[in-house]
mmCIF file of C-alpha atoms and ligand atoms in Angstrom:
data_model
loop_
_atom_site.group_PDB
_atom_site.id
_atom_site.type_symbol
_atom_site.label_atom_id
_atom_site.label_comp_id
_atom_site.label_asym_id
_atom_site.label_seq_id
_atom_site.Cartn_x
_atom_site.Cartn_y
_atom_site.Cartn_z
ATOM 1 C CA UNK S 1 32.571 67.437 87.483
ATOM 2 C CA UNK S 2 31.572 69.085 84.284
ATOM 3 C CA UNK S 3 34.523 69.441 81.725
ATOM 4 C CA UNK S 4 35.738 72.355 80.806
ATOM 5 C CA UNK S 5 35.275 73.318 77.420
ATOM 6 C CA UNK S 6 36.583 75.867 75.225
ATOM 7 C CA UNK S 7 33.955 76.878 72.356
ATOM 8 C CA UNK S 8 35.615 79.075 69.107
ATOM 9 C CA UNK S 9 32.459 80.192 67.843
ATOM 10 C CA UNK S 10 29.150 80.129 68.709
ATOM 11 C CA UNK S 11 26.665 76.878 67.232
ATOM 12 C CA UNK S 12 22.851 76.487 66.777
ATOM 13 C CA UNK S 13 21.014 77.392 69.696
ATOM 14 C CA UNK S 14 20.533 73.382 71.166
ATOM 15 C CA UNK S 15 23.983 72.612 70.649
ATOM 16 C CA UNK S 16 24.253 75.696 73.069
ATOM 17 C CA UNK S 17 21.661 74.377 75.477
ATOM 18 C CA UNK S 18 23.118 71.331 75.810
ATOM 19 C CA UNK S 19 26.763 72.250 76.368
ATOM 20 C CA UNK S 20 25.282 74.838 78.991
ATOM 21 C CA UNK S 21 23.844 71.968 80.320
ATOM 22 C CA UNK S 22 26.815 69.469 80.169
ATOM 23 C CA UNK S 23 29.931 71.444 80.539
ATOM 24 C CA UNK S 24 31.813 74.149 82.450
ATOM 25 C CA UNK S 25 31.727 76.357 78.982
ATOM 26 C CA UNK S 26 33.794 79.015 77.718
ATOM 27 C CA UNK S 27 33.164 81.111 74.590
ATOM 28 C CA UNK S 28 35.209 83.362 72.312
ATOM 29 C CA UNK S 29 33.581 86.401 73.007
ATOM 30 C CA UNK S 30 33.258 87.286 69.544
ATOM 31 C CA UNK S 31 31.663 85.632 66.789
ATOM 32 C CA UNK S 32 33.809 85.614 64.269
ATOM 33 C CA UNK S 33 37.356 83.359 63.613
ATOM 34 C CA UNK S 34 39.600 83.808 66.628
ATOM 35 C CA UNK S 35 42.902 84.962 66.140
ATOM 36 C CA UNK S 36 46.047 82.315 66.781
ATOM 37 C CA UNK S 37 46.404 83.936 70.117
ATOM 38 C CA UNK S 38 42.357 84.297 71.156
ATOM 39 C CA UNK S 39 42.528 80.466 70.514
ATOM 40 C CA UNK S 40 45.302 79.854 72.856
ATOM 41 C CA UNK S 41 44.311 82.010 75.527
ATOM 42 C CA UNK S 42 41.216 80.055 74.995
ATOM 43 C CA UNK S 43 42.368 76.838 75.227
ATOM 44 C CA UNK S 44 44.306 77.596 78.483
ATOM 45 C CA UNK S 45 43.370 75.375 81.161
ATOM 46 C CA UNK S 46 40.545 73.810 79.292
ATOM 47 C CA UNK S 47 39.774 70.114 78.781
ATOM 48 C CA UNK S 48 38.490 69.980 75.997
ATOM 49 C CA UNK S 49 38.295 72.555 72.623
ATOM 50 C CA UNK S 50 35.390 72.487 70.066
ATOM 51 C CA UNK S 51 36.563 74.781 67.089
ATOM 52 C CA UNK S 52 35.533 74.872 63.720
ATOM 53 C CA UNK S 53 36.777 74.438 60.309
ATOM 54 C CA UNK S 54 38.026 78.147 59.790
ATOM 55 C CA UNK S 55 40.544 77.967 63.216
ATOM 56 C CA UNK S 56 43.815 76.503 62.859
ATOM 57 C CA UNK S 57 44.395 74.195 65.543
ATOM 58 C CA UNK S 58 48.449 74.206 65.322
ATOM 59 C CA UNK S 59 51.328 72.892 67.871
ATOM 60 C CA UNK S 60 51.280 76.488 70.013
ATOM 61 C CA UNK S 61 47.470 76.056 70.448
ATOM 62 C CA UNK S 62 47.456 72.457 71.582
ATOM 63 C CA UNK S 63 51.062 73.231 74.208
ATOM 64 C CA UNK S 64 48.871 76.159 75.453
ATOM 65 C CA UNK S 65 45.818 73.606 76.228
ATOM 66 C CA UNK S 66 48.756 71.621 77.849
ATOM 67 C CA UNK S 67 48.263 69.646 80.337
ATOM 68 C CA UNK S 68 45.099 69.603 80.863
ATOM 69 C CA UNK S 69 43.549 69.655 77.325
ATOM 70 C CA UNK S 70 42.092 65.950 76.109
ATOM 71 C CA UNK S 71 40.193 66.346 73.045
ATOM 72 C CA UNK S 72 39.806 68.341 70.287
ATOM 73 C CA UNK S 73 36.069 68.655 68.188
ATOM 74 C CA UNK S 74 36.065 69.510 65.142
ATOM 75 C CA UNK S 75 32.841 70.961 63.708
ATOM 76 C CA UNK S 76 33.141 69.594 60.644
ATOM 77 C CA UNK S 77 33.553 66.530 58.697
ATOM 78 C CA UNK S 78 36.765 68.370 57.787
ATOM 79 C CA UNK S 79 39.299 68.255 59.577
ATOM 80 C CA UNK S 80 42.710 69.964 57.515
ATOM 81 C CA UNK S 81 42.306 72.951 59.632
ATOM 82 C CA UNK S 82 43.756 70.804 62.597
ATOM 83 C CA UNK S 83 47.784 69.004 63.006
ATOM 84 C CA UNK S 84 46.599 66.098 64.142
ATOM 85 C CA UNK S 85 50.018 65.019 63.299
ATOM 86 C CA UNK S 86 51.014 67.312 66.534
ATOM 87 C CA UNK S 87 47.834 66.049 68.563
ATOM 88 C CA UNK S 88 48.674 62.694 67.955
ATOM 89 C CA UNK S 89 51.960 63.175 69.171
ATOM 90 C CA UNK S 90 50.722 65.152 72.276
ATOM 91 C CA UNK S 91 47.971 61.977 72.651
ATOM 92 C CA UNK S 92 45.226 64.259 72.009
ATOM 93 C CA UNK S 93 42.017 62.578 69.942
ATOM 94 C CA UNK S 94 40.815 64.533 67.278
ATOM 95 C CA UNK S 95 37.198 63.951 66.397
ATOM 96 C CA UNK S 96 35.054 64.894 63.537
ATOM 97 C CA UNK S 97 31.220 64.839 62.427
ATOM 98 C CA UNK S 98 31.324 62.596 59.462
ATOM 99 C CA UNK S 99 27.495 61.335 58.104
ATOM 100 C CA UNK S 100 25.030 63.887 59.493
ATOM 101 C CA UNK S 101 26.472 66.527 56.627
ATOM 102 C CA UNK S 102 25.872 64.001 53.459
ATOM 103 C CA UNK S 103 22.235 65.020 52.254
ATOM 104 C CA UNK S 104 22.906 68.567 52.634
ATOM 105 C CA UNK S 105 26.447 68.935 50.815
ATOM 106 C CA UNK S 106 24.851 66.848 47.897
ATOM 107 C CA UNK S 107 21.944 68.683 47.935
ATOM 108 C CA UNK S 108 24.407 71.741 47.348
ATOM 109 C CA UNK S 109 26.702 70.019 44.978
ATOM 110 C CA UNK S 110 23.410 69.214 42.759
ATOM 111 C CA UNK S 111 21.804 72.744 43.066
ATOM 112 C CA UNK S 112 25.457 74.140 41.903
ATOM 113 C CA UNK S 113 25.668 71.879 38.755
ATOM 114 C CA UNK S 114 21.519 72.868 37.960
ATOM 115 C CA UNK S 115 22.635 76.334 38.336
ATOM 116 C CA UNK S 116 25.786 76.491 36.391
ATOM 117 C CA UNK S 117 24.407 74.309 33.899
ATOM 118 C CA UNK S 118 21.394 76.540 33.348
ATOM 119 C CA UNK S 119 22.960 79.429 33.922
ATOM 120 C CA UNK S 120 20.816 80.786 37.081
ATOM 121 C CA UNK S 121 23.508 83.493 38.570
ATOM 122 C CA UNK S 122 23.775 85.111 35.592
ATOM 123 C CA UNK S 123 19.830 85.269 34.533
ATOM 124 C CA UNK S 124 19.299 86.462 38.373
ATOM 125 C CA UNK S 125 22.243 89.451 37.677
ATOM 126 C CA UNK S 126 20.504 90.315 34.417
ATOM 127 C CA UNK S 127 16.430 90.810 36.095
ATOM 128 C CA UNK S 128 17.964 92.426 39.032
ATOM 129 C CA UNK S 129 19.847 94.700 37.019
ATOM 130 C CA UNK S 130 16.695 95.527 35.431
ATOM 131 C CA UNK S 131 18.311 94.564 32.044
ATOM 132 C CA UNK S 132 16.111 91.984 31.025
ATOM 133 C CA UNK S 133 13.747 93.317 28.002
ATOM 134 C CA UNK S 134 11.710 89.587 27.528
ATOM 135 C CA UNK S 135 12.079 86.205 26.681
ATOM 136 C CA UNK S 136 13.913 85.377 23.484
ATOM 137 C CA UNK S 137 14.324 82.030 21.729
ATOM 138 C CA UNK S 138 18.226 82.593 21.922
ATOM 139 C CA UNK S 139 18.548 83.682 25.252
ATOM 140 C CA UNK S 140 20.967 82.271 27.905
ATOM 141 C CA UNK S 141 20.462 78.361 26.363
ATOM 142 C CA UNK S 142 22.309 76.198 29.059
ATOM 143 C CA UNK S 143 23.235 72.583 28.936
ATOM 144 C CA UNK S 144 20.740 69.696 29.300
ATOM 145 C CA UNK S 145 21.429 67.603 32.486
ATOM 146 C CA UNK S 146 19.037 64.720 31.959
ATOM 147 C CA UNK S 147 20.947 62.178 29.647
ATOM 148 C CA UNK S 148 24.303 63.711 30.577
ATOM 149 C CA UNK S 149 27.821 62.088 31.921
ATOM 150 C CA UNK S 150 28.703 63.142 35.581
ATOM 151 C CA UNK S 151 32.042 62.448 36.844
ATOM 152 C CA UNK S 152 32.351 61.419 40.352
ATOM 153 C CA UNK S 153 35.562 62.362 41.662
ATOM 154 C CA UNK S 154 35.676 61.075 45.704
ATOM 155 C CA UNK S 155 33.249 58.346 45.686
ATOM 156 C CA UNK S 156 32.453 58.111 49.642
ATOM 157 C CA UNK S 157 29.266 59.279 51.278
ATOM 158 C CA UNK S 158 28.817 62.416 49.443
ATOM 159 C CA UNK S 159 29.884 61.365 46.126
ATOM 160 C CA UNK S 160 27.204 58.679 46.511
ATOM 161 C CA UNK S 161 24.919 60.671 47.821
ATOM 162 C CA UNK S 162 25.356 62.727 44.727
ATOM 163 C CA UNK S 163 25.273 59.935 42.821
ATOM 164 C CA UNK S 164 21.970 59.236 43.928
ATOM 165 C CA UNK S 165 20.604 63.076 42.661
ATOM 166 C CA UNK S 166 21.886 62.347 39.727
ATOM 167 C CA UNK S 167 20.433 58.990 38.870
ATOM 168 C CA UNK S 168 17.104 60.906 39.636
ATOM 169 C CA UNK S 169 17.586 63.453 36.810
ATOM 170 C CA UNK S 170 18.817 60.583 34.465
ATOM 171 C CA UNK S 171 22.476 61.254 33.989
ATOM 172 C CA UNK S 172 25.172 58.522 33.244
ATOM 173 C CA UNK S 173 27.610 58.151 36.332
ATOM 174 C CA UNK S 174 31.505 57.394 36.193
ATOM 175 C CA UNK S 175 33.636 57.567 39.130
ATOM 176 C CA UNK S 176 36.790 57.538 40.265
ATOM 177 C CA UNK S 177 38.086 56.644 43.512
ATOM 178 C CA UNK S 178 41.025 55.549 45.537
ATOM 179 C CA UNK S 179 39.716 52.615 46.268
ATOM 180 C CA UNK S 180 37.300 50.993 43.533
ATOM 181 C CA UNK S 181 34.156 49.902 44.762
ATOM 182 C CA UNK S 182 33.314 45.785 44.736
ATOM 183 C CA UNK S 183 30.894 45.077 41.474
ATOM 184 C CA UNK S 184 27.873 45.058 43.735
ATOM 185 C CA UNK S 185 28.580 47.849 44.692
ATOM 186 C CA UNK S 186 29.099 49.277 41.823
ATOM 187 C CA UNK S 187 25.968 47.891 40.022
ATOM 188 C CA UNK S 188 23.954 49.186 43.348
ATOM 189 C CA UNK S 189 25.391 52.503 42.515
ATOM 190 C CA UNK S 190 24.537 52.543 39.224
ATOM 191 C CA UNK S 191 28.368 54.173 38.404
ATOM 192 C CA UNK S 192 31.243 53.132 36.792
ATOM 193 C CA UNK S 193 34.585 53.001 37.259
ATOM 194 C CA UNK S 194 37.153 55.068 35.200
ATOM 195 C CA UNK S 195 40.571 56.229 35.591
ATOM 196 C CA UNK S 196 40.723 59.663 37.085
ATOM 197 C CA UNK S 197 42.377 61.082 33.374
ATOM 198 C CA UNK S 198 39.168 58.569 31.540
ATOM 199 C CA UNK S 199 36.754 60.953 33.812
ATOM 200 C CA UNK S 200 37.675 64.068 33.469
ATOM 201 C CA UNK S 201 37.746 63.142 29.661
ATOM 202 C CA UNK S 202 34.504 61.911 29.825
ATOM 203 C CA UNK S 203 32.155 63.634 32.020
ATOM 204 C CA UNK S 204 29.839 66.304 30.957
ATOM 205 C CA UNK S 205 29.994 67.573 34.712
ATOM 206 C CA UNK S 206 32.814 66.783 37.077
ATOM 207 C CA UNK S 207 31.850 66.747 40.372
ATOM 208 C CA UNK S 208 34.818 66.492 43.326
ATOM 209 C CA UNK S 209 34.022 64.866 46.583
ATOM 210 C CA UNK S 210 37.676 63.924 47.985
ATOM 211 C CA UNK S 211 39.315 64.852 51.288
ATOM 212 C CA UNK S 212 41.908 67.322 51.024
ATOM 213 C CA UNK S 213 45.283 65.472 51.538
ATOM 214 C CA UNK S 214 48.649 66.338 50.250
ATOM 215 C CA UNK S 215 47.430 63.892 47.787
ATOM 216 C CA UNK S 216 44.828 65.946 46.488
ATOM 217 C CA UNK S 217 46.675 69.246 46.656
ATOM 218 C CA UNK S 218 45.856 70.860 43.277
ATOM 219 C CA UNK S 219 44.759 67.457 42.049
ATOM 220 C CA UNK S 220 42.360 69.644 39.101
ATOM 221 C CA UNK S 221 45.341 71.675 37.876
ATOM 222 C CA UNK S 222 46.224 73.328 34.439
ATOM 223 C CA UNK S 223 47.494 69.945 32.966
ATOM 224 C CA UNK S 224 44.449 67.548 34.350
ATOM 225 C CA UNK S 225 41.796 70.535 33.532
ATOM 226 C CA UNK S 226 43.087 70.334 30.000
ATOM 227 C CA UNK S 227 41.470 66.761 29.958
ATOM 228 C CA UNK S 228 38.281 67.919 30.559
ATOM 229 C CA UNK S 229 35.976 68.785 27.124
ATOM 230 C CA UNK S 230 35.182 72.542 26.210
ATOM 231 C CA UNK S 231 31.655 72.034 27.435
ATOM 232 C CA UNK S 232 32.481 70.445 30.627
ATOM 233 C CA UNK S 233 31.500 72.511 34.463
ATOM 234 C CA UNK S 234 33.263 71.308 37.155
ATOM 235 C CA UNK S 235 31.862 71.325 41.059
ATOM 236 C CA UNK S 236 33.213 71.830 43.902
ATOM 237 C CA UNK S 237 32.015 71.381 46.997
ATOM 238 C CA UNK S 238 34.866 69.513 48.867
ATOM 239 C CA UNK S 239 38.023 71.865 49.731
ATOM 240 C CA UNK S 240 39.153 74.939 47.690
ATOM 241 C CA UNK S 241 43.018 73.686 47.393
ATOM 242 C CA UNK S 242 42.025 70.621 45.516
ATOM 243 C CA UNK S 243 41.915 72.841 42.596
ATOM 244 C CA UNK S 244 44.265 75.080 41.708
ATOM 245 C CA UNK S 245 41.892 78.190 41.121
ATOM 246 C CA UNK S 246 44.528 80.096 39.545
ATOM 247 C CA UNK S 247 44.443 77.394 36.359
ATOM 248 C CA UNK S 248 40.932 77.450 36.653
ATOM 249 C CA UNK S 249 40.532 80.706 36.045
ATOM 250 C CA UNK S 250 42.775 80.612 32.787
ATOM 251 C CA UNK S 251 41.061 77.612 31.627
ATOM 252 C CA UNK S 252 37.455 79.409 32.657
ATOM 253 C CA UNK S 253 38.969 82.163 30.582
ATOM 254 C CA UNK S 254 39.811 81.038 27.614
ATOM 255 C CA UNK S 255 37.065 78.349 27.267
ATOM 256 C CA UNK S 256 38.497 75.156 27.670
ATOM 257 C CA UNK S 257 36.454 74.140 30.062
ATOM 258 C CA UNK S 258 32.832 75.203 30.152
ATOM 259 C CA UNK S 259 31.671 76.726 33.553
ATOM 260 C CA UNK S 260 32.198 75.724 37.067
ATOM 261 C CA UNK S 261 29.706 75.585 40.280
ATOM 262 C CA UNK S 262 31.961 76.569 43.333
ATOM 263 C CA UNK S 263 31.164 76.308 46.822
ATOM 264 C CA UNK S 264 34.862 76.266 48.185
ATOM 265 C CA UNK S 265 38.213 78.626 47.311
ATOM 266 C CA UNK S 266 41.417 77.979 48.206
ATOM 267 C CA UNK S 267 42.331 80.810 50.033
ATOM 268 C CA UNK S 268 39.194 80.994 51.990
ATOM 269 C CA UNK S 269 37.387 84.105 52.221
ATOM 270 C CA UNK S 270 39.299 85.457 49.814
ATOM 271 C CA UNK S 271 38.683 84.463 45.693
ATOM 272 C CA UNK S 272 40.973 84.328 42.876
ATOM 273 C CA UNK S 273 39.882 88.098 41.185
ATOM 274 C CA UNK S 274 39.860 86.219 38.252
ATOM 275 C CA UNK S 275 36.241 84.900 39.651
ATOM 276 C CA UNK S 276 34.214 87.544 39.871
ATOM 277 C CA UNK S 277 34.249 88.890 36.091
ATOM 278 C CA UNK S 278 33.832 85.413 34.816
ATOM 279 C CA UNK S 279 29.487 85.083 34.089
ATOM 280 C CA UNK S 280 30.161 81.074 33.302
ATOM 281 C CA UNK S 281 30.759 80.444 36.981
ATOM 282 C CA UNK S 282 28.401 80.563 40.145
ATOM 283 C CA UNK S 283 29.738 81.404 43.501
ATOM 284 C CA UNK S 284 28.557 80.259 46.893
ATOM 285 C CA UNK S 285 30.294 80.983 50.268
ATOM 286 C CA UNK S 286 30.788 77.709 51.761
ATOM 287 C CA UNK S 287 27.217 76.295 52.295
ATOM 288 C CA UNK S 288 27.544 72.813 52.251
ATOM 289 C CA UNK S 289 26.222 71.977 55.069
ATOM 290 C CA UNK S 290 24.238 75.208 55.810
ATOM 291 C CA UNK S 291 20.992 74.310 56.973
ATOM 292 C CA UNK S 292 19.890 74.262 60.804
ATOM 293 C CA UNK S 293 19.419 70.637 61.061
ATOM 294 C CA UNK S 294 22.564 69.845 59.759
ATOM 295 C CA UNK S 295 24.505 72.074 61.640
ATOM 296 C CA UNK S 296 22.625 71.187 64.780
ATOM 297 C CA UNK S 297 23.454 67.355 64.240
ATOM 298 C CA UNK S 298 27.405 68.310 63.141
ATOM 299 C CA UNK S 299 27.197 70.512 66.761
ATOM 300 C CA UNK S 300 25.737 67.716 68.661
ATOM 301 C CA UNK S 301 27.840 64.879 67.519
ATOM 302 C CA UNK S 302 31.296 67.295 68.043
ATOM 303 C CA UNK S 303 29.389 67.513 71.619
ATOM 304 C CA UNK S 304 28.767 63.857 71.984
ATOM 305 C CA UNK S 305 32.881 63.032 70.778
ATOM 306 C CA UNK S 306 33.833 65.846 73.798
ATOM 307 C CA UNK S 307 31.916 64.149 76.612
ATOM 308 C CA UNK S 308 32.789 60.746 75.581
ATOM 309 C CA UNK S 309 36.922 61.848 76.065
ATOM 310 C CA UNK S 310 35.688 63.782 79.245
ATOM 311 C CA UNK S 311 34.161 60.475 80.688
ATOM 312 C CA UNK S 312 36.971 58.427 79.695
ATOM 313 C CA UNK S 313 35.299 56.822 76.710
ATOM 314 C CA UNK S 314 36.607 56.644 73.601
ATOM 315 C CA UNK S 315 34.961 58.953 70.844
ATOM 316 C CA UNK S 316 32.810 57.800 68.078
ATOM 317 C CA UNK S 317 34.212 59.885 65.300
ATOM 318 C CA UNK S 318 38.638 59.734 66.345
ATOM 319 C CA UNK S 319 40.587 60.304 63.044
ATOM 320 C CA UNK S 320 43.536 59.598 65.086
ATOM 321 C CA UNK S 321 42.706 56.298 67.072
ATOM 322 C CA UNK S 322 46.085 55.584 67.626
ATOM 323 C CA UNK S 323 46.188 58.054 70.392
ATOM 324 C CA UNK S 324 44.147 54.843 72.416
ATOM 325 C CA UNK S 325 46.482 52.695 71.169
HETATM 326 C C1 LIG G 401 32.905 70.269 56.633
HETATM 327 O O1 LIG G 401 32.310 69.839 57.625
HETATM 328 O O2 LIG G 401 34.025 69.880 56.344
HETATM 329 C C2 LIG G 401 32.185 71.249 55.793
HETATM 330 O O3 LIG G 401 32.975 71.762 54.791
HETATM 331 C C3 LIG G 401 31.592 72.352 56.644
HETATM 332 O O4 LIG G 401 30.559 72.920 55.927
#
């Protein structure tokens, strides 16, 4: 028997073939984010649900999947669009798609920091504008990223990963993590480690790779921004509520901070206004992990942790193994 699976959103076009293939499938209708009650119509009577990072999987959603719902797939390394608190008390595993989206969020997180460091999104507004009269010795001088300090904040797979750019275009790395890394480690990475306040205070360029947690809610607000120097841009390519955009945009404003590369907002599509009139930022709409490959392997590992559940096995990528306990 092929399980039944409820799909939010459509995914690249193998990811489709294969769940075609593989499961009894049923997809939103419409592509674009499914309302709280498409999602639990949806859901009804399915075994399994592969959403995305933009639906909130919530108590009502996972009761309206009750009984038969087993699993819910992320798409998405992500997963604080989901209470796995309530699946875990339901006994429902909640996978992810950790590893297959490191290359291309770093990639990202580097081109952000070249940009906003060299100041592309404003040069490209000024030629398309038609307002650029010629090269000038003056014009648009950006900071030098070769020789500079970059501040890892979230050392895991994509903060090494990053690391790893930035060793290529000579910068100095500091990091700071939850967990410190052992000295090999550390000497393999080529980084080392600060306090979070000795970063920020450091750095040059501050780039965030952390999970969002209530642990990291607003963890770059008004107070730890103000540690950062005049010149420094901060990156962010991990979750929008890690910074509170609100301070950033004061501290954007009134130049205590130099620029900032963002590819993540806290309130998700929407921006703080503040944003848009600001020319020492650039602005990218989620694109981490925007390329087809990636987003072909993220589809067919969420596809691979559905069928595992739906044979009995346990998943390869559970954030909530203690549903098998
Ligand atoms: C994730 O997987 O969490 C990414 O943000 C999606 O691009």
């Amino acid at each position: 028997m092929k399980p039944k699976v409820f799909l939010s959103r459509r995914l690249p076009p193998a990811v489709m073939d294969r769940l075609a293939t593989h499961a009894d499938l049923r997809v939103h209708p419409e592509d674009r984010v499914a309302t709280p009650a498409e999602l639990a119509a949806g859901v009804r009577g399915r075994d399994a649900l592969l959403c995305n990072i933009t639906d909130r999987i919530d108590a009502a959603v996972l009761d309206a999947g009750s009984p038969t719902l087993r699993v819910v797939a992320n798409f998405g390394v992500g997963f604080n669009n989901i209470d796995v608190a309530a699946a875990t008390a339901r006994r429902i595993p909640v996978t992810n798609t950790p590893g297959v989206l490191t290359d291309a969020t770093a990639d990202l997180a580097f081109a952000l920091l070249l940009a906003t460091a060299r100041r592309l999104g404003e040069g490209e507004r000024l030629v398309r504008a038609g307002q650029w009269t010629g090269w000038e010795p003056m014009q648009m001088l950006g900071a030098d990223v070769t020789g500079a300090t970059l501040g890892l904040v979230g050392f895991g797979r994509i903060g090494k990963a990053m690391a790893q750019r930035a060793r290529a275009f000579g910068m100095r790395l500091v990091y700071w993590n939850r967990t410190r890394l052992s000295p090999s480690d550390e000497a393999s990475a080529g980084a080392m480690y600060l306090s979070l306040a000795e970063v920020l205070s450091q750095a040059d360029f501050i780039s965030l790779h952390v999970a969002y947690t209530p642990e990291t809610h607003h963890l770059l607000n008004a107070a730890t921004l103000s540690r950062m120097k005049r010149t420094a841009i901060l990156i962010n390519t991990a979750r929008g509520p890690v910074v509170d955009e609100a301070a950033l945009v004061q501290a954007l404003q009134a130049g205590t901070i130099g620029g900032a590369g963002l590819d993540v907002f806290e309130r998700e599509p929407q921006l703080e206004p503040g944003l848009f009139g600001l020319n020492n930022v650039v602005l990218a709409p989620h694109l981490g992990s925007a390329t087809i490959g990636t987003r072909t392997k993220m589809g067919m590992i969420a596809v691979d942790n559905l069928l595992a559940v739906a044979a009995g096995q346990r998943p390869p990528n559970c954030v909530n193994p203690q549903v098998f306990a």
